[in-house]
CSV table of C-alpha atoms in Angstrom, one decimal:
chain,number,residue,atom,x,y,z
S,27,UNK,CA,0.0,0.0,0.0
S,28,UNK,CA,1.1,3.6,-0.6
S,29,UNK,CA,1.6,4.6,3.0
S,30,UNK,CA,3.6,1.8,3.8
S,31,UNK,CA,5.6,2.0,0.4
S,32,UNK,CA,6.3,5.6,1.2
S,33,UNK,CA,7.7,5.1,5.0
S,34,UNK,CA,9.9,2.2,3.9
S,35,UNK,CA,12.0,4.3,1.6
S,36,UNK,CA,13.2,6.0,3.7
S,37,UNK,CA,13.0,4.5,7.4
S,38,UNK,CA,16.4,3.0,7.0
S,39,UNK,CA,17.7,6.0,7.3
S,40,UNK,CA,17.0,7.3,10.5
S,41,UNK,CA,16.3,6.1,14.2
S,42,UNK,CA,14.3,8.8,15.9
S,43,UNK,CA,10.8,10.1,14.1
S,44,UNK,CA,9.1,13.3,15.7
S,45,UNK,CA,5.9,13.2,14.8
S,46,UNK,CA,3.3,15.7,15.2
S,47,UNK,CA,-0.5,15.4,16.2
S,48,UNK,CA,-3.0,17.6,15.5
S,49,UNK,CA,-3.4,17.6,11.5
S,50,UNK,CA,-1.1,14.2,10.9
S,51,UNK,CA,-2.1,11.6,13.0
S,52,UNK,CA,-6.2,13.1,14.1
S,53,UNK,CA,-7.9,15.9,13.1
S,54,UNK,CA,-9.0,16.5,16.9
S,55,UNK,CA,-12.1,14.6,16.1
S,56,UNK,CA,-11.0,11.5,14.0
S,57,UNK,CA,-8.0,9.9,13.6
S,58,UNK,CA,-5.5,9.0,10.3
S,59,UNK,CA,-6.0,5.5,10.1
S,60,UNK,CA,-2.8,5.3,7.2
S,61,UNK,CA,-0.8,7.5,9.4
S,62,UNK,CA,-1.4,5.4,12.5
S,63,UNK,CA,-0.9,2.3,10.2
S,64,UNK,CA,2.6,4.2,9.0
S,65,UNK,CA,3.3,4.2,12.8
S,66,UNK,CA,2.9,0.4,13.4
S,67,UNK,CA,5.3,0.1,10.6
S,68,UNK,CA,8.2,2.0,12.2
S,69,UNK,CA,7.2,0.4,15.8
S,70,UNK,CA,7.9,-3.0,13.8
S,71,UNK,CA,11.3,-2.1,12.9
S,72,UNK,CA,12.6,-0.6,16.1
S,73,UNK,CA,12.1,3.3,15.6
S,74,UNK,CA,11.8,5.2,18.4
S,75,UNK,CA,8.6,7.6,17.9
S,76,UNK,CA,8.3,10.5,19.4
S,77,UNK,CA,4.5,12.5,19.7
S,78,UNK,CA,6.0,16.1,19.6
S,79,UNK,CA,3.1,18.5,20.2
S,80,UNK,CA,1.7,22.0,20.9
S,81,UNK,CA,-0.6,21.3,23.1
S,82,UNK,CA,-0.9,22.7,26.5
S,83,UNK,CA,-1.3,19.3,28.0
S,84,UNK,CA,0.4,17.2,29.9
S,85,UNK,CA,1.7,13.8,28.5
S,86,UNK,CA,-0.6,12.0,30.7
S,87,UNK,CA,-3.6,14.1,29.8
S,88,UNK,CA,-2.6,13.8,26.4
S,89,UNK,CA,-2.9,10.2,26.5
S,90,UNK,CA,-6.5,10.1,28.9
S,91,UNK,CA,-8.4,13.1,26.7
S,92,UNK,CA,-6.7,13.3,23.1
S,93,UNK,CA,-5.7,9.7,21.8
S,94,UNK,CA,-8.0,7.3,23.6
S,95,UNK,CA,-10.8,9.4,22.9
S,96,UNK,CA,-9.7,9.4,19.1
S,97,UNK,CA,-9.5,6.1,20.0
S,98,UNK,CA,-5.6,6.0,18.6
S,99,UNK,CA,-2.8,4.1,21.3
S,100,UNK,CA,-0.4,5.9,23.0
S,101,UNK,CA,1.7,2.8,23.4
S,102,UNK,CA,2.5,3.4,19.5
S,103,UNK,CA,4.8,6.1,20.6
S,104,UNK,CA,8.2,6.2,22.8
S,105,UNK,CA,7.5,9.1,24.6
S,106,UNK,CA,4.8,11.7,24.1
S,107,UNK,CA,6.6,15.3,24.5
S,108,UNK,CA,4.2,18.2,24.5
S,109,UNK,CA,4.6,22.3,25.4
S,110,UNK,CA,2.6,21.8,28.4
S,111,UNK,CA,4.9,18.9,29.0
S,112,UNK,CA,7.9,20.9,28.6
S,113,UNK,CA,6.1,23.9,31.0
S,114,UNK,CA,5.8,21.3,34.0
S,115,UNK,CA,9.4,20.0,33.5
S,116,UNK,CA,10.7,23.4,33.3
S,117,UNK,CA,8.7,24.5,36.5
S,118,UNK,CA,9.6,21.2,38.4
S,119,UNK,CA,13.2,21.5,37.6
S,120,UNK,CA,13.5,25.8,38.4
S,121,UNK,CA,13.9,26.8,34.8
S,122,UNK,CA,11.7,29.1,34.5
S,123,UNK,CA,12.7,32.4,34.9
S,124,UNK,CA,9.7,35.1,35.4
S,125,UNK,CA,10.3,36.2,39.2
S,126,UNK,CA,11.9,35.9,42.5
S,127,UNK,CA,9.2,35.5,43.9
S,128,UNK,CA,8.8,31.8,44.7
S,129,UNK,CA,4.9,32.1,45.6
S,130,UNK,CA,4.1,32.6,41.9
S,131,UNK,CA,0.1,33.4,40.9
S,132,UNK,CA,-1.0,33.2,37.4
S,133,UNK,CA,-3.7,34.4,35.4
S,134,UNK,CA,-4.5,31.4,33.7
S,135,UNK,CA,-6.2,32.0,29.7
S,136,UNK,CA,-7.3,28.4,29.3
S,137,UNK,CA,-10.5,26.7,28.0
S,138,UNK,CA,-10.3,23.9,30.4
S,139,UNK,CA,-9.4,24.3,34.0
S,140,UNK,CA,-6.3,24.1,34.8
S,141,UNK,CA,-6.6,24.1,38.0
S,142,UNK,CA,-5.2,20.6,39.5
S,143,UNK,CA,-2.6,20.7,37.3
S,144,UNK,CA,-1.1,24.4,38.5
S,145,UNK,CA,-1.9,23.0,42.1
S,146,UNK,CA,0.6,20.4,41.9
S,147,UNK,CA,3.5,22.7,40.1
S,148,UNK,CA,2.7,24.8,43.2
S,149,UNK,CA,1.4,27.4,41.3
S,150,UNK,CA,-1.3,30.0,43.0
S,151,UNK,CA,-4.2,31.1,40.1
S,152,UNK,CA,-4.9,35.3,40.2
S,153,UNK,CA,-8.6,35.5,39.8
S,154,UNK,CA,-8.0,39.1,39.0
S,155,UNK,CA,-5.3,39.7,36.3
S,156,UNK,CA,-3.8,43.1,38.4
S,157,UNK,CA,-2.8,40.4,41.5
S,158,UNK,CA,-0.8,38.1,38.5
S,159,UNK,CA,2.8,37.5,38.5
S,160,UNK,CA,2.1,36.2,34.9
S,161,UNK,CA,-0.1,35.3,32.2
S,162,UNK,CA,-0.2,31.2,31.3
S,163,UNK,CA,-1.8,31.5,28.0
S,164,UNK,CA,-2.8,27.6,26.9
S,165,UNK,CA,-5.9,27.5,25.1
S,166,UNK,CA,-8.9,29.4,24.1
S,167,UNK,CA,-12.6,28.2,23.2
S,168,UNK,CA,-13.2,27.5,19.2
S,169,UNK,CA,-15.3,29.8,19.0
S,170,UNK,CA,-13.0,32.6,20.4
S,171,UNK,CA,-11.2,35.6,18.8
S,172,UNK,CA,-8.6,37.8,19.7
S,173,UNK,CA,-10.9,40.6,20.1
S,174,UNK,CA,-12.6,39.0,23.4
S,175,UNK,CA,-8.9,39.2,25.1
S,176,UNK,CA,-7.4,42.7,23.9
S,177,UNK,CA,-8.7,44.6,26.9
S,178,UNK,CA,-7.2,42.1,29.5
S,179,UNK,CA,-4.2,42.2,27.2
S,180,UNK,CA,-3.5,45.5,27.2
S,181,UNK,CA,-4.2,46.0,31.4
S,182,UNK,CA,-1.0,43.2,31.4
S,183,UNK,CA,1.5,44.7,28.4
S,184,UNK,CA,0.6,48.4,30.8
S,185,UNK,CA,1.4,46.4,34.1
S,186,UNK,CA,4.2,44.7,32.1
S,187,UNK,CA,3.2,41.2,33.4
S,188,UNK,CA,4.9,38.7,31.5
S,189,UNK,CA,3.4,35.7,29.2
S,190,UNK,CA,4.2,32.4,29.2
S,191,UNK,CA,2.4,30.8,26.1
S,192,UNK,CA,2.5,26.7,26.2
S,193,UNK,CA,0.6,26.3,22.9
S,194,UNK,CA,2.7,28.3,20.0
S,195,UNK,CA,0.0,27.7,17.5
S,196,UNK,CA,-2.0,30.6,15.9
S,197,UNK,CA,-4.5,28.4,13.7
S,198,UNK,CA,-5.7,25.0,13.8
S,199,UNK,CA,-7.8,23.1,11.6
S,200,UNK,CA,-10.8,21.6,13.7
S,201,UNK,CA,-12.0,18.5,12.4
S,202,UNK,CA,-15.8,18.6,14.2
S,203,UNK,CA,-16.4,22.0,12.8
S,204,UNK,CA,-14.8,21.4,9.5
S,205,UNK,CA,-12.9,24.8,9.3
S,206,UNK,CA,-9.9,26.3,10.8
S,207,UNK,CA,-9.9,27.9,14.0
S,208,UNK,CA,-8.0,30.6,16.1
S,209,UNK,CA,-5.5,29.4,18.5
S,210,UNK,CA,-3.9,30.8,21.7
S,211,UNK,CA,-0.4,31.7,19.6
S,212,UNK,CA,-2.3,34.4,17.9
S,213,UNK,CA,-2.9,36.4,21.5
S,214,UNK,CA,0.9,35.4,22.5
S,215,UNK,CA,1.5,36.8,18.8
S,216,UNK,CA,-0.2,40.4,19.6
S,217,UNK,CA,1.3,40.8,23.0
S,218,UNK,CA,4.4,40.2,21.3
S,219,UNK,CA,3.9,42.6,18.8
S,220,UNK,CA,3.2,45.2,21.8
S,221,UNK,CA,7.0,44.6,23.0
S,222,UNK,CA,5.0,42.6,25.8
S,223,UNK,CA,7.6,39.7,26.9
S,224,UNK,CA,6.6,36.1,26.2
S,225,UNK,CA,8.2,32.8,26.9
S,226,UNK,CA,6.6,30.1,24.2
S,227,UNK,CA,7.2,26.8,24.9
S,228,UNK,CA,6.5,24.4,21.5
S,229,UNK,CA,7.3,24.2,18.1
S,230,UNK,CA,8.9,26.0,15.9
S,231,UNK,CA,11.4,26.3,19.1
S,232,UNK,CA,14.8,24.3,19.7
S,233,UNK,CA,14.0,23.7,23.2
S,234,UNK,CA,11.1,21.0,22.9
S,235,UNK,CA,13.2,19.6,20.0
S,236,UNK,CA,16.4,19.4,22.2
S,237,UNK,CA,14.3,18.5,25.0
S,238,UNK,CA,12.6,15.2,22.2
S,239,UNK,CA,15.8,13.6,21.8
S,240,UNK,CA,17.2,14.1,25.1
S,241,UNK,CA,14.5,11.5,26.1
S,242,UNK,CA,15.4,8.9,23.8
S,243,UNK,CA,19.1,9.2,24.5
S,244,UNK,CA,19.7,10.7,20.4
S,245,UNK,CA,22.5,12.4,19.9
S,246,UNK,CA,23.1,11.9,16.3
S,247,UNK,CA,20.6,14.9,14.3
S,248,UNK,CA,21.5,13.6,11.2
S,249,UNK,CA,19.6,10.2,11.8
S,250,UNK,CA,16.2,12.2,13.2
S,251,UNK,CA,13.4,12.7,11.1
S,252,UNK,CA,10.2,15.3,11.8
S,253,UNK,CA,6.8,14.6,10.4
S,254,UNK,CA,4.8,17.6,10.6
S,255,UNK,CA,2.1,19.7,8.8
S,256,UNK,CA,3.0,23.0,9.4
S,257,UNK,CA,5.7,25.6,8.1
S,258,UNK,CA,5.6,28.0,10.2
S,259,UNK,CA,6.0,25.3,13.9
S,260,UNK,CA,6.9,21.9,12.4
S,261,UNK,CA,9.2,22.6,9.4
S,262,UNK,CA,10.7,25.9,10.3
S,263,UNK,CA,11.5,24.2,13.8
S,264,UNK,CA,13.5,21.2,12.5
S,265,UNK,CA,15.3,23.6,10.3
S,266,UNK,CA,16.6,26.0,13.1
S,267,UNK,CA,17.7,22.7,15.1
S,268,UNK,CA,19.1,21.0,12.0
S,269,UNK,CA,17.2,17.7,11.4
S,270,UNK,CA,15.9,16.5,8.7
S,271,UNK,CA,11.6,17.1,8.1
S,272,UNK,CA,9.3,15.8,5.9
């Protein structure tokens, strides 16, 4: 079959495969059954697979609420890597450098609650956005424009209250309502643009892909491979940390 023909040209050459979710293995509703198939092919010969994604969850959530839902299994992959991921580890391990203050309090911008999950990093939520030490922009409704944040926006980039963004992504296609949709990038994107400071964890930067193949124990780029769909995260990432992409 074509999928398969396709993968086995060129699996030889490499060990590690990033591969991304939303828009090549599920469309956030249904999932690529010749892409998972692809998958099973590379598990077969001893690949490590890597799910590299933007989304705000954690790996475990990821598993529980994305795939299993999709009804895809996380077992296919190695190790599931995603910004939110990347956030936690960061926080855990003191890497994050917003304040000194070690009692931090966030104004969370999140379609889900969040709220366990900044419990356990020790993380206090602002319900008012003047008492935050920063913004944790991770998601917004599908229905949602940048419009319905510009005034909270502006309060922060006047209070200069920093932004930590843990999904990079401006647009996403959504495979329920058929169309594409505005993502939480696009507000990280404006408050940039306003010389507001923000700290993006996710593709298109080095750190998550550094942070991929010190997992796996990779050190050799030239025998890494990314599958994405996206220029702009996927393609323009693996270029500025110098593996291959397809």
């Amino acid at each position: 079959m074509f999928y398969l023909k396709g993968i086995s040209e060129i699996e030889k050459n490499y060990e590690v495969f990033l591969i991304d979710q939303w828009g090549v293995i599920h469309d956030g509703f249904k999932k690529y059954q010749n892409a998972c198939r692809a998958i099973k092919f590379l598990r077969e010969r001893k690949k490590k697979i890597i799910l590299i994604s933007n989304s705000s969850q954690t790996a475990s959530s990821t598993k529980k609420h994305i795939l299993k839902k999709i009804g895809i299994n996380h077992k296919l992959f190695n190790k599931i890597v995603t910004s939110g991921e990347l956030f936690r580890y960061n926080i855990i391990n003191k890497k994050v450098a917003i304040t000194n203050n070690s009692n931090l309090k966030c104004y969370n911008i999140s379609h889900i609650s969040q709220d366990k999950y900044l419990s356990k990093l020790n993380i206090k939520k602002a319900t008012n956005i003047s008492e935050a030490d920063f913004i944790l922009a991770s998601s917004i409704k599908p229905n949602e424009k940048l419009k319905n944040y510009i005034k909270i926006l502006n309060f922060s980039l006047k209070k200069k209250i920093p932004m930590i963004c843990t999904n990079p992504d401006k647009k996403v296609y959504d495979g329920n309502k058929k169309k594409v949709l505005t993502q939480v990038g696009t507000l990280a994107e404006y408050y940039q643009s306003k010389k507001g400071k923000v700290i993006y964890y996710g593709k298109p930067y080095p750190e998550i892909f550094k942070h991929c193949l010190k997992e796996v124990g990779q050190k050799k780029k030239t025998k890494v491979l990314l599958i994405g769909d996206s220029m702009d995260n996927d393609i323009s990432g693996a270029n500025e940390c110098g593996i291959d992409s397809l």
